[in-house]
Coordinates of C-alpha atoms in Angstrom, one line a residue:
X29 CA -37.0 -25.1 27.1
X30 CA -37.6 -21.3 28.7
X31 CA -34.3 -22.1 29.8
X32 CA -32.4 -23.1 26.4
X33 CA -33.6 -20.3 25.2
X34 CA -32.2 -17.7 27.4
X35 CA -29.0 -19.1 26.7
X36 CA -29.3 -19.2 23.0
X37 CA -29.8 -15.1 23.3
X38 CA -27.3 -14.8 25.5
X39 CA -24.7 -16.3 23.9
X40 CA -25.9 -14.6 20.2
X41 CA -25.5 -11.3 22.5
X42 CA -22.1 -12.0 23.1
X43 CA -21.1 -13.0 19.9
X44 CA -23.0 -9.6 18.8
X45 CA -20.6 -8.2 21.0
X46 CA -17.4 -9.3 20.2
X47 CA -18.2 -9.0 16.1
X48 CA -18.8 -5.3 16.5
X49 CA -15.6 -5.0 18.8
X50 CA -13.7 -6.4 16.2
X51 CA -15.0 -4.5 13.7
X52 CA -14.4 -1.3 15.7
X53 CA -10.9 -2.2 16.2
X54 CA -10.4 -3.1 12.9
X55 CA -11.2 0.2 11.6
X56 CA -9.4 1.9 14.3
X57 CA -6.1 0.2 13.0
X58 CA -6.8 0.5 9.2
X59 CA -8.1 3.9 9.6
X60 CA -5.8 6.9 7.4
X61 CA -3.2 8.7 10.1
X62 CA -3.5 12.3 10.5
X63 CA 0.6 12.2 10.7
X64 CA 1.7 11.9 6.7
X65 CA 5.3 10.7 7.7
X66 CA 3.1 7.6 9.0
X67 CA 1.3 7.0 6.0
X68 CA 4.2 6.6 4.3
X69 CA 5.7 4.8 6.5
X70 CA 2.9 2.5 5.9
X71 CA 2.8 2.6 2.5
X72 CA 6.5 1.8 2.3
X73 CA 6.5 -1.2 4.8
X74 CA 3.5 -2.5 2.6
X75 CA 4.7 -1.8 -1.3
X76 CA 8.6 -0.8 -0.2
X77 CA 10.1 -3.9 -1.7
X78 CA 8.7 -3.4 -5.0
X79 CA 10.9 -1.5 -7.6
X80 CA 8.1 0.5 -9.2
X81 CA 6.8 1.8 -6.1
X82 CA 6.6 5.5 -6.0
X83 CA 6.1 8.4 -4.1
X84 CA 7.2 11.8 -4.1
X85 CA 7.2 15.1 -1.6
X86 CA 5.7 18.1 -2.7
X87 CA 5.8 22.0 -1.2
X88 CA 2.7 23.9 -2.5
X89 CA 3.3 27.3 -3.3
X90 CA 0.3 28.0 -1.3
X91 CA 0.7 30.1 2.0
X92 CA 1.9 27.9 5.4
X93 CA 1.2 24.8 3.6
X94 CA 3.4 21.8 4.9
X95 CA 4.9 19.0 2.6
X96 CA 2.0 16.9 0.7
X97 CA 3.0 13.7 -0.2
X98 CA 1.8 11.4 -3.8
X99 CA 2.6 7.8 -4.3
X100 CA 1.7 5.5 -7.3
X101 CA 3.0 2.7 -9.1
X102 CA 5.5 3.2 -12.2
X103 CA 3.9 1.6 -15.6
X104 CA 0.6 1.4 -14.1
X105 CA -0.1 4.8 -13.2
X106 CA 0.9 7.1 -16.4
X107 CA 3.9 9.7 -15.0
X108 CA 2.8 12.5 -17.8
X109 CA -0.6 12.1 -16.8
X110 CA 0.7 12.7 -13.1
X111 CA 2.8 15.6 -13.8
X112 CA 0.9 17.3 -15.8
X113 CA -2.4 17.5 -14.0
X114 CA -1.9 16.6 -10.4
X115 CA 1.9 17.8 -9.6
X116 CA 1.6 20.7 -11.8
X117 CA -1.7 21.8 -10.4
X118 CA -0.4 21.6 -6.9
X119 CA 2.8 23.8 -7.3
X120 CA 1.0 26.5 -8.6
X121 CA 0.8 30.1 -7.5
X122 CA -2.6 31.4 -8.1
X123 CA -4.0 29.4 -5.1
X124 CA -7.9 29.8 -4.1
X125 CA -8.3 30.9 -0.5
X126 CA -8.7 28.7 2.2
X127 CA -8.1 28.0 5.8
X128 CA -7.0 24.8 7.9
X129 CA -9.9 23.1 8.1
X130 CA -11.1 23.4 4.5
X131 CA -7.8 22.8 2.6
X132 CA -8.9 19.1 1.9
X133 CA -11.8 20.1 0.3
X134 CA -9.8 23.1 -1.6
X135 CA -7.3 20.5 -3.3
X136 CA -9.9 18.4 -3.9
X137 CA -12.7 20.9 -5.9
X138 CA -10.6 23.6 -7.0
X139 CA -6.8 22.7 -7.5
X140 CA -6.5 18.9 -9.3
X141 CA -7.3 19.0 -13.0
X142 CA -8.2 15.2 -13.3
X143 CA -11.8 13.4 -14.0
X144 CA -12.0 11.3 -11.4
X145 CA -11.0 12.1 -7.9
X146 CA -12.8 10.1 -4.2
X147 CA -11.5 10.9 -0.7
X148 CA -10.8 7.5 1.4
X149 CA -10.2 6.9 5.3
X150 CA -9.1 3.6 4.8
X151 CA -5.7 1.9 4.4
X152 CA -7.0 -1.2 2.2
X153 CA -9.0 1.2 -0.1
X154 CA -5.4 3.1 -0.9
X155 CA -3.3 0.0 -1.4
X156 CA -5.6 -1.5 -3.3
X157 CA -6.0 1.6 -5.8
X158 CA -2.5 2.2 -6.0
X159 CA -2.1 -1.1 -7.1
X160 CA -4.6 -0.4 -9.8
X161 CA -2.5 2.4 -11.4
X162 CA -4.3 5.0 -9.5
X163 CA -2.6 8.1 -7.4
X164 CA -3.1 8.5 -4.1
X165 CA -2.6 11.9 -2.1
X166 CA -1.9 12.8 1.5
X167 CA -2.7 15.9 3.2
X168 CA -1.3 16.6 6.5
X169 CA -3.6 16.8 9.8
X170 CA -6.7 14.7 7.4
X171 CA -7.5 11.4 8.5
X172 CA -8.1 10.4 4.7
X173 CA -6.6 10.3 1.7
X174 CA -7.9 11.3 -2.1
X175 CA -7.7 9.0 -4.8
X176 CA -7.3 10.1 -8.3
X177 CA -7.7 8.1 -11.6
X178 CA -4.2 8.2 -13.3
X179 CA -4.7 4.7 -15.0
X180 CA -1.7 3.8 -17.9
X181 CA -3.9 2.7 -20.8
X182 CA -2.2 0.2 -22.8
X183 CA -4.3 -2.3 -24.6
X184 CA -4.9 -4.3 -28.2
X185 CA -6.3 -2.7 -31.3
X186 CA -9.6 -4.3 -31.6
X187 CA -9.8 -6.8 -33.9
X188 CA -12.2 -9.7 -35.7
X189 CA -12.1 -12.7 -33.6
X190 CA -10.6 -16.0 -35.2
X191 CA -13.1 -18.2 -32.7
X192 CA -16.7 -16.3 -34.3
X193 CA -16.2 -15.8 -37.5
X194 CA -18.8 -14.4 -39.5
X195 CA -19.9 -13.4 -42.8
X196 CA -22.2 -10.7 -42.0
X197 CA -22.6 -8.6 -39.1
X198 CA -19.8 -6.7 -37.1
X199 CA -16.3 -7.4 -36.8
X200 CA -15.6 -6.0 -33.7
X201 CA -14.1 -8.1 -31.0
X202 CA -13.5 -8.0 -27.4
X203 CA -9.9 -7.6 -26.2
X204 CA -8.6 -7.7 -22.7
X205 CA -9.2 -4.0 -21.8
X206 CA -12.6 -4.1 -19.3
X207 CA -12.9 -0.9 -19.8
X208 CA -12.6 -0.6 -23.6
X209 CA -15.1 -3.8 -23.4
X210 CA -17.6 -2.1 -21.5
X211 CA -17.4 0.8 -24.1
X212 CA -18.0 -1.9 -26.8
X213 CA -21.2 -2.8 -24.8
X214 CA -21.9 0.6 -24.0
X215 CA -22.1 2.0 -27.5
X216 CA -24.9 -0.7 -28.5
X217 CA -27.0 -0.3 -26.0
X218 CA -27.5 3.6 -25.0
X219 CA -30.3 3.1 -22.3
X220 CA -29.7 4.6 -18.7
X221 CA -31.5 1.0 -17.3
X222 CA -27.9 -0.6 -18.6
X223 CA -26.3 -1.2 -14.9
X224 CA -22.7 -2.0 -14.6
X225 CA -21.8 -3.7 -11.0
X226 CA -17.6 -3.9 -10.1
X227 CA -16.0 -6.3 -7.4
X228 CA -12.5 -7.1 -7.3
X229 CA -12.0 -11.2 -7.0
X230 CA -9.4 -13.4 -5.7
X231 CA -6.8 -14.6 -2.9
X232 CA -3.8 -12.9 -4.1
X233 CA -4.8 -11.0 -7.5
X234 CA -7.7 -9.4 -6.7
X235 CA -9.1 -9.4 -10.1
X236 CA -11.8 -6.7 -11.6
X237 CA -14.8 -8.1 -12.4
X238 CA -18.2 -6.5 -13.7
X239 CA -21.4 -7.6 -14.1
X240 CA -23.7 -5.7 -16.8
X241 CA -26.9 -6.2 -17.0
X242 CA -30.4 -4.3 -18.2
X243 CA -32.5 -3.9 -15.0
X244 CA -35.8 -4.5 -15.8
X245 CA -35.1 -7.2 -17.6
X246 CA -32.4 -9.1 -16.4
X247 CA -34.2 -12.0 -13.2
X248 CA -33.3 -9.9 -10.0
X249 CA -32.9 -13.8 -8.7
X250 CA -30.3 -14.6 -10.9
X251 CA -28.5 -11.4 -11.0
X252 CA -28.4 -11.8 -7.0
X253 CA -27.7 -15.3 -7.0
X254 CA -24.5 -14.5 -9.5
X255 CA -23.4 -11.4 -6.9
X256 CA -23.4 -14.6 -4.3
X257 CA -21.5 -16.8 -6.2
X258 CA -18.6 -14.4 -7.2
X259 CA -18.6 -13.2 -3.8
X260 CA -18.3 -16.5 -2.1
X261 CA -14.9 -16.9 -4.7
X262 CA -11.9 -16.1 -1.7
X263 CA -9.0 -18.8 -2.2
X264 CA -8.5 -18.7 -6.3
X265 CA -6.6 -16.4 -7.8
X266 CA -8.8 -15.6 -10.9
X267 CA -6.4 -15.0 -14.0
X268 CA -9.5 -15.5 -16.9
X269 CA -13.3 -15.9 -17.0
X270 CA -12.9 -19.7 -17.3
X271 CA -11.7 -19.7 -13.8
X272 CA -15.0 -17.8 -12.7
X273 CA -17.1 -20.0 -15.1
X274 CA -15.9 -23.6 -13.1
X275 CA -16.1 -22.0 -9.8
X276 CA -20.0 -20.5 -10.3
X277 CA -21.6 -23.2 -12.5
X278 CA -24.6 -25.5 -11.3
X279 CA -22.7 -28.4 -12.4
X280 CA -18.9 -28.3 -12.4
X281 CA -18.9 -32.4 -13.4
X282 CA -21.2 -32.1 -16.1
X283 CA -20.7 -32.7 -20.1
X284 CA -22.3 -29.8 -20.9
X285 CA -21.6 -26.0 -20.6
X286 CA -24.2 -24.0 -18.6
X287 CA -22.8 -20.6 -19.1
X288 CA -22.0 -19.5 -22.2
X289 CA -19.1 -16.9 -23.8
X290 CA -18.1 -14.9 -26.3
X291 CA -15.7 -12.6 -27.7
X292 CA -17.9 -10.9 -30.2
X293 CA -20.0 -7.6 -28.6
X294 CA -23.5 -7.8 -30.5
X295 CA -23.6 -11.7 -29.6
X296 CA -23.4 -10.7 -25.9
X297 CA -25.6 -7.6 -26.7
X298 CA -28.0 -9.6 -28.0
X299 CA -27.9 -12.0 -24.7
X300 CA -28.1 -8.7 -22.6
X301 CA -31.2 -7.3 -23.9
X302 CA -33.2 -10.8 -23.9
X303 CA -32.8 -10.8 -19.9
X304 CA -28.9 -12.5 -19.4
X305 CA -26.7 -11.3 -17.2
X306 CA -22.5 -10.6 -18.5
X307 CA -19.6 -11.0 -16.4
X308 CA -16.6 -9.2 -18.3
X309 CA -13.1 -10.2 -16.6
X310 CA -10.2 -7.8 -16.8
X311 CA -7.2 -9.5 -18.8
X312 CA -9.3 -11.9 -21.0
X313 CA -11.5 -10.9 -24.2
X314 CA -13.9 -13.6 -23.5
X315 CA -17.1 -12.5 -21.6
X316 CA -19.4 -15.1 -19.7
X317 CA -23.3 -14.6 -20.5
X318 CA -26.0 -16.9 -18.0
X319 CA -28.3 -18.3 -17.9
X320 CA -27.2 -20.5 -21.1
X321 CA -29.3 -22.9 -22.4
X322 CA -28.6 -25.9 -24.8
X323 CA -30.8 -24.6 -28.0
X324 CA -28.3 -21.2 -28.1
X325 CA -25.3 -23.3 -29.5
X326 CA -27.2 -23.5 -32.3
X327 CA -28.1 -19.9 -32.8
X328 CA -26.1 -17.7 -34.3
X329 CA -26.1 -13.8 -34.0
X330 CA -26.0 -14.0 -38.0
X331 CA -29.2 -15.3 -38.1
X332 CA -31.0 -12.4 -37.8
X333 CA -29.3 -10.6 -40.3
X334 CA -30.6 -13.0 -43.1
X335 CA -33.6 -14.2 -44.3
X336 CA -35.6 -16.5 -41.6
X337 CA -35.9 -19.6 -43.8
X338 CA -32.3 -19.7 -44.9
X339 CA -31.3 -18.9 -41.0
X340 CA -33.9 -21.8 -40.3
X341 CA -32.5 -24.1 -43.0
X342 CA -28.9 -23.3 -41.8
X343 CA -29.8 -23.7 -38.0
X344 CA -31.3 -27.4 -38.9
X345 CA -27.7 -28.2 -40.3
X346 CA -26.4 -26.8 -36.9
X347 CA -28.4 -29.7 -35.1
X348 CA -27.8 -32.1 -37.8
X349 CA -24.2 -32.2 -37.3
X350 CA -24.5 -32.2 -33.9
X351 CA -25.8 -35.7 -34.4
X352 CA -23.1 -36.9 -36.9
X353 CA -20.4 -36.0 -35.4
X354 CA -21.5 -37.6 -32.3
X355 CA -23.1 -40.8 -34.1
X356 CA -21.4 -41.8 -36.9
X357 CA -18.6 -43.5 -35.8
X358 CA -20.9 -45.5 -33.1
X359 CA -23.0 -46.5 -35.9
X360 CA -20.5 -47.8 -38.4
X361 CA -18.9 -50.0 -35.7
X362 CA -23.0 -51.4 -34.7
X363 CA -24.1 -51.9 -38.2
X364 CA -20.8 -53.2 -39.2
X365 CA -20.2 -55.7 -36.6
X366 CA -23.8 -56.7 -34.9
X367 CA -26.8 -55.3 -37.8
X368 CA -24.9 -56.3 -41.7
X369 CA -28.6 -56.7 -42.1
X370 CA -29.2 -53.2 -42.2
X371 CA -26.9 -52.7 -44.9
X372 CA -27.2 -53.1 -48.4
X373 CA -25.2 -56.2 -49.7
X374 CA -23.4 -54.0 -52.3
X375 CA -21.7 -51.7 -49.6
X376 CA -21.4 -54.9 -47.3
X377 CA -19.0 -56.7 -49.5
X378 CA -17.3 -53.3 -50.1
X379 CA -16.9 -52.9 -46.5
X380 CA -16.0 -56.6 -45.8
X381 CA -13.4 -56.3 -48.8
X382 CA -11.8 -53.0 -47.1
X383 CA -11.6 -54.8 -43.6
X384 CA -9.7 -58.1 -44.8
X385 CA -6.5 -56.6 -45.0
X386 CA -7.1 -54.7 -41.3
X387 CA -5.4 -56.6 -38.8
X388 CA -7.6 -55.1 -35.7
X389 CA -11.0 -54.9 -34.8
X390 CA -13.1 -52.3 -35.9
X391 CA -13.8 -51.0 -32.5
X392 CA -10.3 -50.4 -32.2
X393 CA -9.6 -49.2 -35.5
X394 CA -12.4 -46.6 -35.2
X395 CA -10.7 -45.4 -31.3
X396 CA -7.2 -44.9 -32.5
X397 CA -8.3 -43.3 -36.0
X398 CA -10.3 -41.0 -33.7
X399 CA -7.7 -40.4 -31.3
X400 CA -5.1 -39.8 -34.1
X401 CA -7.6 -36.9 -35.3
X402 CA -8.0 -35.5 -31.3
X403 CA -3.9 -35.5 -32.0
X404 CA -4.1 -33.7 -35.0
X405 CA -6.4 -30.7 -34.0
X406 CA -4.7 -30.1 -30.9
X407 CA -1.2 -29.9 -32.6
X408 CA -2.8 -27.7 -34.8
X409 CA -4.3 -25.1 -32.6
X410 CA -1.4 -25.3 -30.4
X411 CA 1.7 -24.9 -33.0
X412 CA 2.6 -21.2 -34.2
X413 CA 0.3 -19.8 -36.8
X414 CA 1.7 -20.0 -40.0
X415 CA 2.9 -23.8 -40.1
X416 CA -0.2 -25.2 -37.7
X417 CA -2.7 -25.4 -40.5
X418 CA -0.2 -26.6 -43.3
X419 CA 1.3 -29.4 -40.7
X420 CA -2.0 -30.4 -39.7
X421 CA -3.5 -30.9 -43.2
X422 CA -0.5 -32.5 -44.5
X423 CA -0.2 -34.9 -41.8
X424 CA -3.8 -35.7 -42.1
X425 CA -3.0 -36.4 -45.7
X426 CA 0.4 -38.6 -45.3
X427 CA -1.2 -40.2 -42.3
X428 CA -4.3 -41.1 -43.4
X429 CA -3.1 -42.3 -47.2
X430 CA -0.3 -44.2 -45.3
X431 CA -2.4 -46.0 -42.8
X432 CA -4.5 -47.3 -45.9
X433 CA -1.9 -48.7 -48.1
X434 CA -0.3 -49.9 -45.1
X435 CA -3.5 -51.9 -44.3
X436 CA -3.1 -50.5 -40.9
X437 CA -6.8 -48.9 -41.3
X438 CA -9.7 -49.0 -44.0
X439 CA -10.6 -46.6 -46.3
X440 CA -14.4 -46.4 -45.3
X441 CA -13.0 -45.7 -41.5
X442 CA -11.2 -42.9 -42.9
X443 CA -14.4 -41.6 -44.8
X444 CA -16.0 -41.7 -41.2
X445 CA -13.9 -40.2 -39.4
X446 CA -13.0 -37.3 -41.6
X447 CA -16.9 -36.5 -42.0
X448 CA -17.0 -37.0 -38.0
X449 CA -14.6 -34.6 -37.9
X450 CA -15.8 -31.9 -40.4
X451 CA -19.0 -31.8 -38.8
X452 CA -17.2 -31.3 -35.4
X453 CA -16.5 -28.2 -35.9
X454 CA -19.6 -26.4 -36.3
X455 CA -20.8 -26.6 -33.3
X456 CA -17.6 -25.3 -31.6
X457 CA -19.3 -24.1 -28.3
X458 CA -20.5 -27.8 -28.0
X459 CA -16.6 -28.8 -28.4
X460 CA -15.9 -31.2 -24.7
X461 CA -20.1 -32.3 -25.5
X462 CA -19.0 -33.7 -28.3
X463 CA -15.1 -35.0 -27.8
X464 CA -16.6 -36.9 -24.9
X465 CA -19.8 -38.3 -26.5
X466 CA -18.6 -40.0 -28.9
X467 CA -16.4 -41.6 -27.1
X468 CA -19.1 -42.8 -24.9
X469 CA -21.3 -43.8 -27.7
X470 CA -18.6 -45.6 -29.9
X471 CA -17.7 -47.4 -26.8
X472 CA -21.5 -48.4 -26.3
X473 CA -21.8 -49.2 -30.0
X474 CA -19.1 -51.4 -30.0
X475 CA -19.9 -53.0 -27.1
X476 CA -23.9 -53.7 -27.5
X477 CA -24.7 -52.7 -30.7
X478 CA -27.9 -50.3 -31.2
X479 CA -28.7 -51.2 -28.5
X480 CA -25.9 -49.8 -26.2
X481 CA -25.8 -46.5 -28.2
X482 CA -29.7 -46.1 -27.4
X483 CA -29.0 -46.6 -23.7
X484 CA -26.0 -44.1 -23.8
X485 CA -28.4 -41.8 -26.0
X486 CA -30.6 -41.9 -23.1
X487 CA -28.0 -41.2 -20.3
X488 CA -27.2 -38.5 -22.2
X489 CA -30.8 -36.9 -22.9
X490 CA -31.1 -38.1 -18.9
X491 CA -28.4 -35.9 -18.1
X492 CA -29.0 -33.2 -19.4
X493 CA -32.9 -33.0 -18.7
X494 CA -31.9 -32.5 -15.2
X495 CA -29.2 -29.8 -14.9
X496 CA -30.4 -26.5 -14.6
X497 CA -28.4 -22.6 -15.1
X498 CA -29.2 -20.8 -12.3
X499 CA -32.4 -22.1 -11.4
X500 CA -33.5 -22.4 -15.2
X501 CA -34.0 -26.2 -17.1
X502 CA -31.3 -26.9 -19.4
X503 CA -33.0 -27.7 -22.2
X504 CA -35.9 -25.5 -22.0
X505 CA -38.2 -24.3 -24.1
X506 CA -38.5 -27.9 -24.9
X507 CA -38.0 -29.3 -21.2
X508 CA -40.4 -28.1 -20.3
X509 CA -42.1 -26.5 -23.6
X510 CA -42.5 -22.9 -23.7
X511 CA -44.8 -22.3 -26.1
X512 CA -43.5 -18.2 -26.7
X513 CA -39.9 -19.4 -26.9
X514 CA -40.5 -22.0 -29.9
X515 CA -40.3 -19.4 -32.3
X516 CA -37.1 -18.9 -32.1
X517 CA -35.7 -22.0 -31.4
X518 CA -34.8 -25.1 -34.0
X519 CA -36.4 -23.0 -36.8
X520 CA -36.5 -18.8 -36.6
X521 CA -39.7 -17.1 -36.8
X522 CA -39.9 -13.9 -39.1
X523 CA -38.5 -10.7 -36.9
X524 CA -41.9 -9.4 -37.3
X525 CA -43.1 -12.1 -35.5
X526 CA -40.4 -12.1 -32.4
X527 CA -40.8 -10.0 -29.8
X528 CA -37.8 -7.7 -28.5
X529 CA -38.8 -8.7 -25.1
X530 CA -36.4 -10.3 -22.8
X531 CA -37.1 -14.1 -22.7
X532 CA -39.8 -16.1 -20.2
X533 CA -37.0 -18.0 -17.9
X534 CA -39.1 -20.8 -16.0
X535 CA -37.1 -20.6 -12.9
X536 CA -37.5 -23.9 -10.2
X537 CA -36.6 -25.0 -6.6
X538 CA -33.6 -26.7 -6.8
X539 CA -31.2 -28.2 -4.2
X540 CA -27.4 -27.6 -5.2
X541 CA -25.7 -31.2 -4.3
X542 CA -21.8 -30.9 -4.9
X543 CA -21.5 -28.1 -7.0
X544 CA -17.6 -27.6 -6.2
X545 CA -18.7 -24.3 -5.9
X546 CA -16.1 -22.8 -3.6
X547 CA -17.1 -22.7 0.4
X548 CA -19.6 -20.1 1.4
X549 CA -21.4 -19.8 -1.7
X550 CA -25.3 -19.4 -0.7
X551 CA -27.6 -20.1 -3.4
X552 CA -31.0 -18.8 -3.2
X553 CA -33.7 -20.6 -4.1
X554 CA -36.8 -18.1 -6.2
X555 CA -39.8 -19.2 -8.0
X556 CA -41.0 -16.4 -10.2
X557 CA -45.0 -15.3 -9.7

């Protein structure tokens, strides 16, 4: 055993080794050259082949200075921006004193006019800025570069967005600017505990992503657990926070969402300040907010502009139509084929008198009448703007007429469908949820009756009582029951009554069992005290 031991040490000693001589070597060839010709050199052998790479030579007017040398990208870096406070700053004649050794230190503090300016020794850290539209300066005999914030802004006016509207409350929306995003997050909450976290994500792309979050009262578990996760993100290309959503969720098979987002800034604002954590992504006006739990598709930032009965009254709706949408067509199929019982006779013969001329079953008739609809929406959401909406109600129109004097469907199917599908669309974040449902449910309900629709009702509820965001129950504060976090839940307490505290997360041990999250994600497991 002594024995095992020993070599166990030994050979972690030598791996020991060999990591750190790798590491030493690896800085040692991505270290900055003294020798400018060779950084550019570099530079050109790296980003040579692409047309709008730049760089240009530059003699100071300065006293026995040698040739300085700038590089940046055209149309990322802005060239008036360059020229007038980095070019024109160096060829100027009124130079501050200064000797060999502090010339780095000179251009840096006294001679460029910009904001933002870093010194780098590293060849990575300079690629990777110029290709983010910064400007990147070489002095001769310095073994490091500086780095100066020349950025082209270019970015959408910001605008209401057409997937949250509202009737009261702000029409500001996000656009795909992560900086003008943050400023939109910024502006609403003007606290120095707001902490803004940057890592660049991806294979190839190496996309800018930030978490924000209030420290204090964010879960330092979650927000390290998310760090984890977006770290452990190295073979896909990230191109929009949907991509980051599949590849950091609990459950990537599941139903149902468990992260939420949003292109409106007070409903991630709001999320912020009760303890969530925000993941902005640059090119994509939609942020992520987690943890996300099933009761917040019903809530609505609007509700706590209005009164708290109407937002309560309203938010019942919100959960009613959950359960038509999903229900109704399951149930006209059950009671109409297995329970007539349950029907009154008048609407039974009405029913049976509507179905004689249908030549299919009305299983069948219910799934192609919903599948015709599925048809519809997408055509309309996916055809230009100004003929989508007139296209899709027309057709619905024609279609749905047609189909009934052609006997090909019954009027009371239609009836069903269009109230399935009216209902469908209030709960929009709950959009796959529901799509998926009630296909399950019809399919059970056609099959078994009530009785199949209770057992899929109880896969369902089964389902979902077991996933967990990021260490927190689904479905909580009713599984299990928080007794603070009631108040704000199916109905909405009066504001005098909720607190502006961040929310009581009950965070559990859990074992992640194929989460398709990708390979080397570590997820920590925390019980709060």
């Amino acid at each position: 055993m002594i024995k095992k031991m020993t070599l166990v040490r030994k050979l972690n000693f030598f791996n020991t080794s060999s990591a750190l001589q790798a590491k030493r070597l690896y800085a040692q060839i991505n270290t900055i050259d003294m020798d400018v010709q060779r950084n550019l050199t570099y530079l050109v052998k790296t980003l040579g082949q692409s047309s709008d790479f730049r760089y240009r030579e530059i003699e100071p007017a300065f006293p026995h200075a040698t040739s300085i040398f700038i590089s940046y990208l055209f149309g990322m870096a802005s060239e008036d921006y360059i020229n007038s406070y980095i070019v024109k700053a160096l060829l100027q004649t009124n130079f501050p004193p200064y000797s060999s050794a502090n010339l780095f230190s000179v251009v840096k503090k006294q001679i460029l006019n910009v904001a933002a300016v870093k010194e780098t020794y590293l060849k990575d850290v300079v690629i990777d800025s110029i290709l983010l539209g910064k400007t990147v300066i070489f002095l001769p005999g310095f073994n490091k570069a500086l780095v100066a914030e020349s950025q082209e802004i270019n970015t959408r006016q910001i605008e209401e967005p057409d997937t949250e509207a509202n009737v009261r409350g702000s029409r500001e929306g996000f656009t795909e600017d992560i900086t003008l995003n943050t400023k939109l997050i910024r502006k609403r909450i003007r606290n120095s505990g707001l902490t803004l976290e940057d890592m660049n994500i991806g294979k190839h792309a190496k996309t800018v992503v930030r978490l924000i979050y209030m420290k204090g009262l964010a879960d330092k578990h979650i927000v390290h657990e998310v760090k984890q996760r977006l770290k452990s993100i190295k073979e896909v290309d990230i191109l929009e926070s949907g991509y980051i959503e599949q590849l950091i969720e609990d459950y990537p098979y599941s139903l149902f969402p468990t992260i939420a987002n949003s292109e409106k800034p007070d409903k991630v604002v709001g999320k912020i300040l009760k303890g969530r954590v925000a993941i902005l992504c640059e090119g994509t006006p939609f942020v992520l907010t987690l943890p996300h739990l099933f009761i917040e598709n019903f809530q609505v930032h609007e509700d706590y502009s209005s009164k708290f009965y109407i937002s309560s009254l309203v938010r019942l709706f919100r959960i009613i139509s959950l359960f038509l949408t999903v229900l109704t067509p399951a149930l006209f199929v059950a009671v109409s084929t297995f329970h007539q019982e349950m029907v009154p006779s008048v609407f039974l013969v009405t029913i049976a008198a509507s179905e004689e001329r249908v030549p299919f079953p009305l299983f069948l008739e219910a799934m192609v009448m919903i599948f015709l609809f599925e048809l519809l929406k997408e055509a309309g959401v996916r055809m230009p703007r100004p003929i989508g909406s007139a296209v899709t109600i027309v057709g619905a129109l024609i279609l749905g007429e047609a189909a009934v004097q052609a006997g090909v469907v019954s009027a009371p199917m239609v009836i069903v469908v269009a109230l399935t599908a009216i209902t469908g669309f209030i709960v929009s974040s709950l959009n796959s949820v529901i799509v998926l449902s009630r296909f399950l449910l019809l399919f059970a309900g056609g099959l078994f009756g009530f009785f199949g629709i209770l057992m899929g009702g109880i896969v369902l509820l089964a389902h979902a009582c077991s996933l967990r965001s990021f260490g927190v129950p689904y479905l909580e504060p009713f599984g299990p029951i928080v007794l603070s976090e009631l108040k704000d839940s199916i109905i909405r307490s009066p504001l005098q009554k909720l607190k502006s505290n961040p929310e009581h997360f009950i965070r559990e041990d859990y074992e992640q069992h194929n989460s398709g999250k990708p390979s080397g994600s570590s997820t920590t497991n925390h019980k709060d005290g």
